[in-house]
Amino acid sequence: MAKRIDISGLSAYYGNHKAIDDISMTVEPRSVTAFIGPSGCGKSTFLRTLNRMHEVTPGGRVEGKVLLDDENLYAKDVDPVAVRRTVGMVFQRPNPFPTMSIFDNVAAGLRLNGSYKKNKLAEVVEKSLRGANLWNEVKDRLNKPGSGLSGGQQQRLCIARAIAVEPQVLLMDEPCSALDPISTLAIEDLIGELKERFTIVIVTHNMQQAARVSDRTAFFNLAAIGQPGKLIEIDDTERIFSNPSVQATEDYISGRFG
Ligand SMILES: Nc1ncnc2c1ncn2[C@@H]1O[C@H](COP(=O)(O)OP(=O)(O)OP(=O)(O)O)[C@@H](O)[C@H]1O
Ligand SMILES: [Mg+2]
């Protein structure tokens, strides 16, 4: 289920502005890879190229290849909508559908995918909410609106919604930045559990979080303002935080810039 991501020669543009330049890396299945680097270096842009969401932005354009196992997501005959089902995304601000119940928030993607028998749907919703460590907190109010939950609960609801459709990859863009420390730890624990089943990429500005949750860490940087972001290095997280190969990585993680 979880797939390897092989990225080669990937650049992304907003109109004439090149936001990221010539990125190549491999993301191993059943692992967590953290993207770190200063604001504006293209982490979110790069993440969005991995499920073909970048091209939805006006002027958004991508060069290069993204292979999911052996399939190039940018091949001509590939349907971007199908890609976004296979490669799920969780955003910085929890974004449950505000008028929908907790149940319907999780069921939304499943219903789009086709018809489920009523009890099968309930089964998958429960399994997804359990998977997101939210079931016990919401099982008695599944018909209440998702927007009535706390921020941390809403983010776990969004994770439940993302995993309900059984993606192969889960992309998370600063999923804890709007959360308190307790909710943050709950999400981090959850990421540790989810990596048994999914390939996970997480963008974070929190170095402790990268060190806690990820197996591999990729450091991105730009040479100067206005220049495109580049991948500086990717390595085992332990090594990035103890003995990185590049001085700029060391400067960044020790808080000397960014
Ligand atoms: N919708 C957009 N239109 C035009 N340029 C954009 C757009 N979104 C981002 N950019 C530009 O692309 C570059 C990379 O932005 P991106 O949001 O990917 O950086 P980031 O590393 O995620 O930053 P942060 O850490 O602040 O979230 C920046 O120069 C940014 O101004
Ligand atoms: Mg960003």
PDB file of C-alpha atoms and ligand atoms in Angstrom:
ATOM      1  CA  MET A   1       0.000   0.000   0.000  1.00  0.00           C
ATOM      2  CA  ALA A   2       2.598   2.535   1.023  1.00  0.00           C
ATOM      3  CA  LYS A   3       4.645   3.518  -2.003  1.00  0.00           C
ATOM      4  CA  ARG A   4       8.127   4.798  -2.639  1.00  0.00           C
ATOM      5  CA  ILE A   5       8.389   8.291  -4.127  1.00  0.00           C
ATOM      6  CA  ASP A   6      11.220   8.936  -6.571  1.00  0.00           C
ATOM      7  CA  ILE A   7      11.608  12.546  -7.562  1.00  0.00           C
ATOM      8  CA  SER A   8      14.015  13.597 -10.290  1.00  0.00           C
ATOM      9  CA  GLY A   9      14.918  16.943 -11.792  1.00  0.00           C
ATOM     10  CA  LEU A  10      11.847  18.630 -10.366  1.00  0.00           C
ATOM     11  CA  SER A  11      11.386  22.375 -10.808  1.00  0.00           C
ATOM     12  CA  ALA A  12       8.212  24.369 -10.161  1.00  0.00           C
ATOM     13  CA  TYR A  13       7.172  27.794 -11.374  1.00  0.00           C
ATOM     14  CA  TYR A  14       4.597  30.463 -10.618  1.00  0.00           C
ATOM     15  CA  GLY A  15       4.372  32.138 -14.031  1.00  0.00           C
ATOM     16  CA  ASN A  16       7.929  33.196 -14.777  1.00  0.00           C
ATOM     17  CA  HIS A  17       9.082  32.838 -11.185  1.00  0.00           C
ATOM     18  CA  LYS A  18      10.950  29.620 -10.522  1.00  0.00           C
ATOM     19  CA  ALA A  19      10.161  28.672  -6.924  1.00  0.00           C
ATOM     20  CA  ILE A  20      12.151  25.421  -6.655  1.00  0.00           C
ATOM     21  CA  ASP A  21      14.998  24.216  -8.779  1.00  0.00           C
ATOM     22  CA  ASP A  22      16.027  20.763  -9.949  1.00  0.00           C
ATOM     23  CA  ILE A  23      15.133  18.682  -6.908  1.00  0.00           C
ATOM     24  CA  SER A  24      15.878  14.966  -6.831  1.00  0.00           C
ATOM     25  CA  MET A  25      15.287  12.675  -3.881  1.00  0.00           C
ATOM     26  CA  THR A  26      13.760   9.377  -2.845  1.00  0.00           C
ATOM     27  CA  VAL A  27      11.194   9.004  -0.074  1.00  0.00           C
ATOM     28  CA  GLU A  28      11.041   5.506   1.369  1.00  0.00           C
ATOM     29  CA  PRO A  29       7.711   3.790   1.991  1.00  0.00           C
ATOM     30  CA  ARG A  30       6.582   3.313   5.588  1.00  0.00           C
ATOM     31  CA  SER A  31       8.774   6.121   6.817  1.00  0.00           C
ATOM     32  CA  VAL A  32       8.441   9.763   7.778  1.00  0.00           C
ATOM     33  CA  THR A  33      10.445  12.355   5.884  1.00  0.00           C
ATOM     34  CA  ALA A  34      10.600  15.902   7.267  1.00  0.00           C
ATOM     35  CA  PHE A  35      11.105  18.970   5.059  1.00  0.00           C
ATOM     36  CA  ILE A  36      12.799  21.838   6.866  1.00  0.00           C
ATOM     37  CA  GLY A  37      14.210  25.180   5.764  1.00  0.00           C
ATOM     38  CA  PRO A  38      13.626  28.935   5.998  1.00  0.00           C
ATOM     39  CA  SER A  39      10.375  30.591   4.975  1.00  0.00           C
ATOM     40  CA  GLY A  40      10.017  30.995   1.220  1.00  0.00           C
ATOM     41  CA  CYS A  41      12.453  28.250   0.240  1.00  0.00           C
ATOM     42  CA  GLY A  42       9.691  26.303  -1.495  1.00  0.00           C
ATOM     43  CA  LYS A  43       8.766  23.522   0.946  1.00  0.00           C
ATOM     44  CA  SER A  44       5.008  23.918   0.444  1.00  0.00           C
ATOM     45  CA  THR A  45       5.405  24.339  -3.293  1.00  0.00           C
ATOM     46  CA  PHE A  46       7.473  21.172  -3.507  1.00  0.00           C
ATOM     47  CA  LEU A  47       4.989  19.270  -1.353  1.00  0.00           C
ATOM     48  CA  ARG A  48       2.163  20.312  -3.658  1.00  0.00           C
ATOM     49  CA  THR A  49       4.019  19.028  -6.706  1.00  0.00           C
ATOM     50  CA  LEU A  50       3.879  15.565  -5.130  1.00  0.00           C
ATOM     51  CA  ASN A  51       0.106  15.291  -5.564  1.00  0.00           C
ATOM     52  CA  ARG A  52      -0.309  17.567  -8.571  1.00  0.00           C
ATOM     53  CA  MET A  53      -1.894  20.348  -6.568  1.00  0.00           C
ATOM     54  CA  HIS A  54       0.699  22.902  -7.620  1.00  0.00           C
ATOM     55  CA  GLU A  55      -0.698  23.068 -11.138  1.00  0.00           C
ATOM     56  CA  VAL A  56      -4.105  24.152  -9.760  1.00  0.00           C
ATOM     57  CA  THR A  57      -2.541  27.541  -8.856  1.00  0.00           C
ATOM     58  CA  PRO A  58      -2.851  29.979 -11.791  1.00  0.00           C
ATOM     59  CA  GLY A  59       0.520  30.029 -13.572  1.00  0.00           C
ATOM     60  CA  GLY A  60       1.604  26.911 -11.698  1.00  0.00           C
ATOM     61  CA  ARG A  61       3.867  24.696 -13.805  1.00  0.00           C
ATOM     62  CA  VAL A  62       6.087  21.717 -13.078  1.00  0.00           C
ATOM     63  CA  GLU A  63       9.103  20.210 -14.834  1.00  0.00           C
ATOM     64  CA  GLY A  64      10.648  16.858 -13.976  1.00  0.00           C
ATOM     65  CA  LYS A  65       9.381  13.528 -12.781  1.00  0.00           C
ATOM     66  CA  VAL A  66       7.651  12.129  -9.727  1.00  0.00           C
ATOM     67  CA  LEU A  67       7.455   8.339  -9.655  1.00  0.00           C
ATOM     68  CA  LEU A  68       5.167   6.532  -7.255  1.00  0.00           C
ATOM     69  CA  ASP A  69       6.788   3.130  -7.298  1.00  0.00           C
ATOM     70  CA  ASP A  70       7.001   2.898 -11.101  1.00  0.00           C
ATOM     71  CA  GLU A  71       4.250   5.248 -12.163  1.00  0.00           C
ATOM     72  CA  ASN A  72       5.117   8.789 -13.255  1.00  0.00           C
ATOM     73  CA  LEU A  73       2.474  11.086 -11.764  1.00  0.00           C
ATOM     74  CA  TYR A  74       3.157  13.572 -14.562  1.00  0.00           C
ATOM     75  CA  ALA A  75       2.757  11.118 -17.448  1.00  0.00           C
ATOM     76  CA  LYS A  76       0.295  12.333 -20.090  1.00  0.00           C
ATOM     77  CA  ASP A  77      -2.375   9.724 -19.460  1.00  0.00           C
ATOM     78  CA  VAL A  78      -2.468  10.193 -15.659  1.00  0.00           C
ATOM     79  CA  ASP A  79      -5.585  11.759 -14.142  1.00  0.00           C
ATOM     80  CA  PRO A  80      -4.591  14.400 -11.549  1.00  0.00           C
ATOM     81  CA  VAL A  81      -7.779  13.759  -9.575  1.00  0.00           C
ATOM     82  CA  ALA A  82      -6.811  10.111  -9.154  1.00  0.00           C
ATOM     83  CA  VAL A  83      -3.332  11.216  -8.067  1.00  0.00           C
ATOM     84  CA  ARG A  84      -4.815  13.379  -5.312  1.00  0.00           C
ATOM     85  CA  ARG A  85      -6.745  10.368  -4.048  1.00  0.00           C
ATOM     86  CA  THR A  86      -3.606   8.264  -3.924  1.00  0.00           C
ATOM     87  CA  VAL A  87      -1.527  11.030  -2.379  1.00  0.00           C
ATOM     88  CA  GLY A  88      -3.526  12.639   0.424  1.00  0.00           C
ATOM     89  CA  MET A  89      -2.851  16.001   2.022  1.00  0.00           C
ATOM     90  CA  VAL A  90      -3.331  17.583   5.440  1.00  0.00           C
ATOM     91  CA  PHE A  91      -3.012  21.351   5.677  1.00  0.00           C
ATOM     92  CA  GLN A  92      -1.645  23.830   8.174  1.00  0.00           C
ATOM     93  CA  ARG A  93      -5.041  25.070   9.348  1.00  0.00           C
ATOM     94  CA  PRO A  94      -7.520  22.305  10.107  1.00  0.00           C
ATOM     95  CA  ASN A  95     -10.135  22.639   7.361  1.00  0.00           C
ATOM     96  CA  PRO A  96     -13.098  20.368   8.083  1.00  0.00           C
ATOM     97  CA  PHE A  97     -16.116  21.036   5.857  1.00  0.00           C
ATOM     98  CA  PRO A  98     -17.876  23.495   8.185  1.00  0.00           C
ATOM     99  CA  THR A  99     -21.500  22.614   7.513  1.00  0.00           C
ATOM    100  CA  MET A 100     -20.939  18.858   7.596  1.00  0.00           C
ATOM    101  CA  SER A 101     -21.230  16.538  10.548  1.00  0.00           C
ATOM    102  CA  ILE A 102     -18.200  14.722  11.929  1.00  0.00           C
ATOM    103  CA  PHE A 103     -19.412  11.556  10.236  1.00  0.00           C
ATOM    104  CA  ASP A 104     -19.971  13.225   6.876  1.00  0.00           C
ATOM    105  CA  ASN A 105     -16.568  14.916   6.991  1.00  0.00           C
ATOM    106  CA  VAL A 106     -14.904  11.513   7.108  1.00  0.00           C
ATOM    107  CA  ALA A 107     -17.356   9.966   4.653  1.00  0.00           C
ATOM    108  CA  ALA A 108     -17.063  12.777   2.093  1.00  0.00           C
ATOM    109  CA  GLY A 109     -14.136  11.343   0.142  1.00  0.00           C
ATOM    110  CA  LEU A 110     -15.566   7.832   0.257  1.00  0.00           C
ATOM    111  CA  ARG A 111     -18.871   8.999  -1.170  1.00  0.00           C
ATOM    112  CA  LEU A 112     -17.028  10.703  -4.028  1.00  0.00           C
ATOM    113  CA  ASN A 113     -15.258   7.450  -4.758  1.00  0.00           C
ATOM    114  CA  GLY A 114     -18.456   5.554  -5.352  1.00  0.00           C
ATOM    115  CA  SER A 115     -21.342   3.939  -3.623  1.00  0.00           C
ATOM    116  CA  TYR A 116     -20.914   2.280  -0.270  1.00  0.00           C
ATOM    117  CA  LYS A 117     -23.588   0.343   1.556  1.00  0.00           C
ATOM    118  CA  LYS A 118     -24.681   2.259   4.642  1.00  0.00           C
ATOM    119  CA  ASN A 119     -23.149  -0.108   7.205  1.00  0.00           C
ATOM    120  CA  LYS A 120     -19.929  -0.434   5.210  1.00  0.00           C
ATOM    121  CA  LEU A 121     -19.628   3.353   5.189  1.00  0.00           C
ATOM    122  CA  ALA A 122     -20.139   3.488   8.959  1.00  0.00           C
ATOM    123  CA  GLU A 123     -17.484   0.817   9.358  1.00  0.00           C
ATOM    124  CA  VAL A 124     -14.887   2.729   7.336  1.00  0.00           C
ATOM    125  CA  VAL A 125     -15.710   5.992   9.121  1.00  0.00           C
ATOM    126  CA  GLU A 126     -15.203   4.318  12.496  1.00  0.00           C
ATOM    127  CA  LYS A 127     -11.971   2.686  11.381  1.00  0.00           C
ATOM    128  CA  SER A 128     -10.631   6.010  10.075  1.00  0.00           C
ATOM    129  CA  LEU A 129     -11.586   7.887  13.247  1.00  0.00           C
ATOM    130  CA  ARG A 130      -9.924   5.154  15.306  1.00  0.00           C
ATOM    131  CA  GLY A 131      -6.895   5.394  13.037  1.00  0.00           C
ATOM    132  CA  ALA A 132      -6.739   9.121  13.723  1.00  0.00           C
ATOM    133  CA  ASN A 133      -7.059   8.538  17.502  1.00  0.00           C
ATOM    134  CA  LEU A 134     -10.281  10.511  17.572  1.00  0.00           C
ATOM    135  CA  TRP A 135     -12.981   7.861  17.865  1.00  0.00           C
ATOM    136  CA  ASN A 136     -13.344   7.856  21.646  1.00  0.00           C
ATOM    137  CA  GLU A 137     -13.745  11.617  21.745  1.00  0.00           C
ATOM    138  CA  VAL A 138     -16.427  11.830  19.047  1.00  0.00           C
ATOM    139  CA  LYS A 139     -18.293   8.510  18.951  1.00  0.00           C
ATOM    140  CA  ASP A 140     -21.253   9.971  20.831  1.00  0.00           C
ATOM    141  CA  ARG A 141     -21.581  13.031  18.633  1.00  0.00           C
ATOM    142  CA  LEU A 142     -20.945  11.862  15.097  1.00  0.00           C
ATOM    143  CA  ASN A 143     -23.872  13.904  13.828  1.00  0.00           C
ATOM    144  CA  LYS A 144     -22.633  17.175  15.307  1.00  0.00           C
ATOM    145  CA  PRO A 145     -20.744  19.594  13.038  1.00  0.00           C
ATOM    146  CA  GLY A 146     -17.013  19.025  12.585  1.00  0.00           C
ATOM    147  CA  SER A 147     -16.430  22.721  13.163  1.00  0.00           C
ATOM    148  CA  GLY A 148     -17.558  22.268  16.792  1.00  0.00           C
ATOM    149  CA  LEU A 149     -14.409  20.350  17.679  1.00  0.00           C
ATOM    150  CA  SER A 150     -11.242  21.820  19.208  1.00  0.00           C
ATOM    151  CA  GLY A 151      -8.400  22.725  16.855  1.00  0.00           C
ATOM    152  CA  GLY A 152      -6.450  19.587  17.655  1.00  0.00           C
ATOM    153  CA  GLN A 153      -9.550  17.434  17.232  1.00  0.00           C
ATOM    154  CA  GLN A 154     -10.338  19.150  13.931  1.00  0.00           C
ATOM    155  CA  GLN A 155      -6.847  18.373  12.690  1.00  0.00           C
ATOM    156  CA  ARG A 156      -7.271  14.711  13.656  1.00  0.00           C
ATOM    157  CA  LEU A 157     -10.642  14.803  11.876  1.00  0.00           C
ATOM    158  CA  CYS A 158      -8.867  16.041   8.752  1.00  0.00           C
ATOM    159  CA  ILE A 159      -6.365  13.214   9.120  1.00  0.00           C
ATOM    160  CA  ALA A 160      -9.255  10.742   9.475  1.00  0.00           C
ATOM    161  CA  ARG A 161     -10.796  12.204   6.312  1.00  0.00           C
ATOM    162  CA  ALA A 162      -7.478  11.867   4.483  1.00  0.00           C
ATOM    163  CA  ILE A 163      -6.842   8.243   5.519  1.00  0.00           C
ATOM    164  CA  ALA A 164     -10.459   7.120   4.941  1.00  0.00           C
ATOM    165  CA  VAL A 165      -9.839   6.832   1.196  1.00  0.00           C
ATOM    166  CA  GLU A 166      -6.754   4.649   1.837  1.00  0.00           C
ATOM    167  CA  PRO A 167      -4.115   6.813   0.187  1.00  0.00           C
ATOM    168  CA  GLN A 168      -0.603   5.503  -0.348  1.00  0.00           C
ATOM    169  CA  VAL A 169       1.137   8.688   0.631  1.00  0.00           C
ATOM    170  CA  LEU A 170       0.190  11.321   3.191  1.00  0.00           C
ATOM    171  CA  LEU A 171       1.548  14.853   2.796  1.00  0.00           C
ATOM    172  CA  MET A 172       1.329  17.194   5.771  1.00  0.00           C
ATOM    173  CA  ASP A 173       2.155  20.892   5.552  1.00  0.00           C
ATOM    174  CA  GLU A 174       2.914  22.187   9.055  1.00  0.00           C
ATOM    175  CA  PRO A 175       0.002  20.173  10.482  1.00  0.00           C
ATOM    176  CA  CYS A 176       0.673  21.276  14.068  1.00  0.00           C
ATOM    177  CA  SER A 177       1.444  24.948  13.630  1.00  0.00           C
ATOM    178  CA  ALA A 178      -2.040  26.027  14.759  1.00  0.00           C
ATOM    179  CA  LEU A 179      -2.152  23.584  17.691  1.00  0.00           C
ATOM    180  CA  ASP A 180      -1.310  23.683  21.389  1.00  0.00           C
ATOM    181  CA  PRO A 181       1.534  21.474  22.718  1.00  0.00           C
ATOM    182  CA  ILE A 182      -0.761  18.664  23.907  1.00  0.00           C
ATOM    183  CA  SER A 183      -2.566  18.411  20.566  1.00  0.00           C
ATOM    184  CA  THR A 184       0.795  18.625  18.829  1.00  0.00           C
ATOM    185  CA  LEU A 185       2.080  15.619  20.747  1.00  0.00           C
ATOM    186  CA  ALA A 186      -1.137  13.744  19.943  1.00  0.00           C
ATOM    187  CA  ILE A 187      -0.584  14.372  16.225  1.00  0.00           C
ATOM    188  CA  GLU A 188       3.076  13.392  16.492  1.00  0.00           C
ATOM    189  CA  ASP A 189       2.129  10.104  18.176  1.00  0.00           C
ATOM    190  CA  LEU A 190      -0.416   9.542  15.463  1.00  0.00           C
ATOM    191  CA  ILE A 191       2.173  10.140  12.727  1.00  0.00           C
ATOM    192  CA  GLY A 192       4.341   7.500  14.408  1.00  0.00           C
ATOM    193  CA  GLU A 193       1.461   5.029  14.127  1.00  0.00           C
ATOM    194  CA  LEU A 194       0.434   5.981  10.606  1.00  0.00           C
ATOM    195  CA  LYS A 195       3.879   5.405   9.182  1.00  0.00           C
ATOM    196  CA  GLU A 196       3.320   1.671   9.614  1.00  0.00           C
ATOM    197  CA  ARG A 197       0.832   1.969   6.767  1.00  0.00           C
ATOM    198  CA  PHE A 198       1.669   5.079   4.763  1.00  0.00           C
ATOM    199  CA  THR A 199       4.556   6.971   3.267  1.00  0.00           C
ATOM    200  CA  ILE A 200       4.558  10.283   5.122  1.00  0.00           C
ATOM    201  CA  VAL A 201       6.096  13.641   4.280  1.00  0.00           C
ATOM    202  CA  ILE A 202       5.777  16.461   6.789  1.00  0.00           C
ATOM    203  CA  VAL A 203       6.827  20.101   6.497  1.00  0.00           C
ATOM    204  CA  THR A 204       7.727  21.634   9.834  1.00  0.00           C
ATOM    205  CA  HIS A 205       9.408  24.725  11.267  1.00  0.00           C
ATOM    206  CA  ASN A 206       9.764  22.959  14.575  1.00  0.00           C
ATOM    207  CA  MET A 207      13.185  21.315  14.757  1.00  0.00           C
ATOM    208  CA  GLN A 208      12.272  19.240  17.820  1.00  0.00           C
ATOM    209  CA  GLN A 209       9.285  17.951  15.932  1.00  0.00           C
ATOM    210  CA  ALA A 210      11.380  16.977  12.902  1.00  0.00           C
ATOM    211  CA  ALA A 211      13.813  15.212  15.233  1.00  0.00           C
ATOM    212  CA  ARG A 212      10.984  13.441  17.091  1.00  0.00           C
ATOM    213  CA  VAL A 213       8.812  12.228  14.236  1.00  0.00           C
ATOM    214  CA  SER A 214      10.971  11.735  11.172  1.00  0.00           C
ATOM    215  CA  ASP A 215      13.310   9.043   9.930  1.00  0.00           C
ATOM    216  CA  ARG A 216      14.805  11.211   7.202  1.00  0.00           C
ATOM    217  CA  THR A 217      15.163  14.977   7.012  1.00  0.00           C
ATOM    218  CA  ALA A 218      15.560  17.136   3.921  1.00  0.00           C
ATOM    219  CA  PHE A 219      16.951  20.651   4.297  1.00  0.00           C
ATOM    220  CA  PHE A 220      15.962  23.244   1.679  1.00  0.00           C
ATOM    221  CA  ASN A 221      17.419  26.709   1.254  1.00  0.00           C
ATOM    222  CA  LEU A 222      17.689  29.577  -1.202  1.00  0.00           C
ATOM    223  CA  ALA A 223      20.942  31.167  -2.268  1.00  0.00           C
ATOM    224  CA  ALA A 224      19.364  34.636  -2.047  1.00  0.00           C
ATOM    225  CA  ILE A 225      15.924  36.251  -1.895  1.00  0.00           C
ATOM    226  CA  GLY A 226      14.237  35.843  -5.291  1.00  0.00           C
ATOM    227  CA  GLN A 227      16.328  32.801  -6.160  1.00  0.00           C
ATOM    228  CA  PRO A 228      14.606  29.411  -6.388  1.00  0.00           C
ATOM    229  CA  GLY A 229      14.773  27.065  -3.427  1.00  0.00           C
ATOM    230  CA  LYS A 230      17.062  24.052  -3.638  1.00  0.00           C
ATOM    231  CA  LEU A 231      17.484  20.816  -1.775  1.00  0.00           C
ATOM    232  CA  ILE A 232      20.688  21.227   0.201  1.00  0.00           C
ATOM    233  CA  GLU A 233      20.853  17.753   1.697  1.00  0.00           C
ATOM    234  CA  ILE A 234      18.753  14.811   2.758  1.00  0.00           C
ATOM    235  CA  ASP A 235      19.924  12.229   5.244  1.00  0.00           C
ATOM    236  CA  ASP A 236      18.898  10.182   8.244  1.00  0.00           C
ATOM    237  CA  THR A 237      17.335  12.561  10.755  1.00  0.00           C
ATOM    238  CA  GLU A 238      19.778  11.516  13.432  1.00  0.00           C
ATOM    239  CA  ARG A 239      22.673  12.474  11.206  1.00  0.00           C
ATOM    240  CA  ILE A 240      21.147  15.777  10.060  1.00  0.00           C
ATOM    241  CA  PHE A 241      20.742  16.821  13.691  1.00  0.00           C
ATOM    242  CA  SER A 242      24.103  15.544  14.925  1.00  0.00           C
ATOM    243  CA  ASN A 243      26.534  15.783  12.071  1.00  0.00           C
ATOM    244  CA  PRO A 244      25.130  17.284   8.844  1.00  0.00           C
ATOM    245  CA  SER A 245      27.353  17.344   5.742  1.00  0.00           C
ATOM    246  CA  VAL A 246      26.698  20.974   4.840  1.00  0.00           C
ATOM    247  CA  GLN A 247      27.505  24.020   6.989  1.00  0.00           C
ATOM    248  CA  ALA A 248      24.241  25.788   6.053  1.00  0.00           C
ATOM    249  CA  THR A 249      22.248  22.871   7.480  1.00  0.00           C
ATOM    250  CA  GLU A 250      24.132  23.104  10.733  1.00  0.00           C
ATOM    251  CA  ASP A 251      23.596  26.875  10.870  1.00  0.00           C
ATOM    252  CA  TYR A 252      19.866  26.447  10.256  1.00  0.00           C
ATOM    253  CA  ILE A 253      19.177  23.723  12.779  1.00  0.00           C
ATOM    254  CA  SER A 254      21.205  25.464  15.455  1.00  0.00           C
ATOM    255  CA  GLY A 255      19.133  28.615  14.903  1.00  0.00           C
ATOM    256  CA  ARG A 256      21.849  30.780  13.378  1.00  0.00           C
ATOM    257  CA  PHE A 257      19.495  31.807  10.557  1.00  0.00           C
ATOM    258  CA  GLY A 258      15.983  31.323   9.217  1.00  0.00           C
TER     259      GLY A 258
HETATM  260  N1  LIG B   1       0.403  31.345  -5.167  1.00  0.00           N
HETATM  261  C1  LIG B   1       1.631  31.833  -5.403  1.00  0.00           C
HETATM  262  N2  LIG B   1       1.856  32.691  -6.415  1.00  0.00           N
HETATM  263  C2  LIG B   1       3.083  33.193  -6.661  1.00  0.00           C
HETATM  264  N3  LIG B   1       4.178  32.888  -5.943  1.00  0.00           N
HETATM  265  C3  LIG B   1       4.029  32.036  -4.919  1.00  0.00           C
HETATM  266  C4  LIG B   1       2.764  31.470  -4.570  1.00  0.00           C
HETATM  267  N4  LIG B   1       2.917  30.661  -3.504  1.00  0.00           N
HETATM  268  C5  LIG B   1       4.238  30.728  -3.181  1.00  0.00           C
HETATM  269  N5  LIG B   1       4.911  31.546  -4.039  1.00  0.00           N
HETATM  270  C6  LIG B   1       6.356  31.857  -3.997  1.00  0.00           C
HETATM  271  O1  LIG B   1       7.100  30.646  -4.125  1.00  0.00           O
HETATM  272  C7  LIG B   1       8.217  30.652  -3.243  1.00  0.00           C
HETATM  273  C8  LIG B   1       8.140  29.448  -2.325  1.00  0.00           C
HETATM  274  O2  LIG B   1       7.009  29.561  -1.485  1.00  0.00           O
HETATM  275  P1  LIG B   1       6.522  28.384  -0.514  1.00  0.00           P
HETATM  276  O3  LIG B   1       5.214  28.791   0.030  1.00  0.00           O
HETATM  277  O4  LIG B   1       6.611  27.117  -1.235  1.00  0.00           O
HETATM  278  O5  LIG B   1       7.660  28.438   0.604  1.00  0.00           O
HETATM  279  P2  LIG B   1       7.729  27.693   2.012  1.00  0.00           P
HETATM  280  O6  LIG B   1       9.099  27.125   2.120  1.00  0.00           O
HETATM  281  O7  LIG B   1       6.587  26.775   2.161  1.00  0.00           O
HETATM  282  O8  LIG B   1       7.609  28.909   3.035  1.00  0.00           O
HETATM  283  P3  LIG B   1       6.957  28.910   4.536  1.00  0.00           P
HETATM  284  O9  LIG B   1       7.961  28.233   5.400  1.00  0.00           O
HETATM  285  O10 LIG B   1       6.834  30.362   4.836  1.00  0.00           O
HETATM  286  O11 LIG B   1       5.640  28.212   4.460  1.00  0.00           O
HETATM  287  C9  LIG B   1       8.187  31.996  -2.519  1.00  0.00           C
HETATM  288  O12 LIG B   1       9.053  32.870  -3.199  1.00  0.00           O
HETATM  289  C10 LIG B   1       6.741  32.417  -2.656  1.00  0.00           C
HETATM  290  O13 LIG B   1       6.642  33.812  -2.647  1.00  0.00           O
HETATM  291 MG    MG B   2       4.954  26.658   3.477  1.00  0.00          MG
END
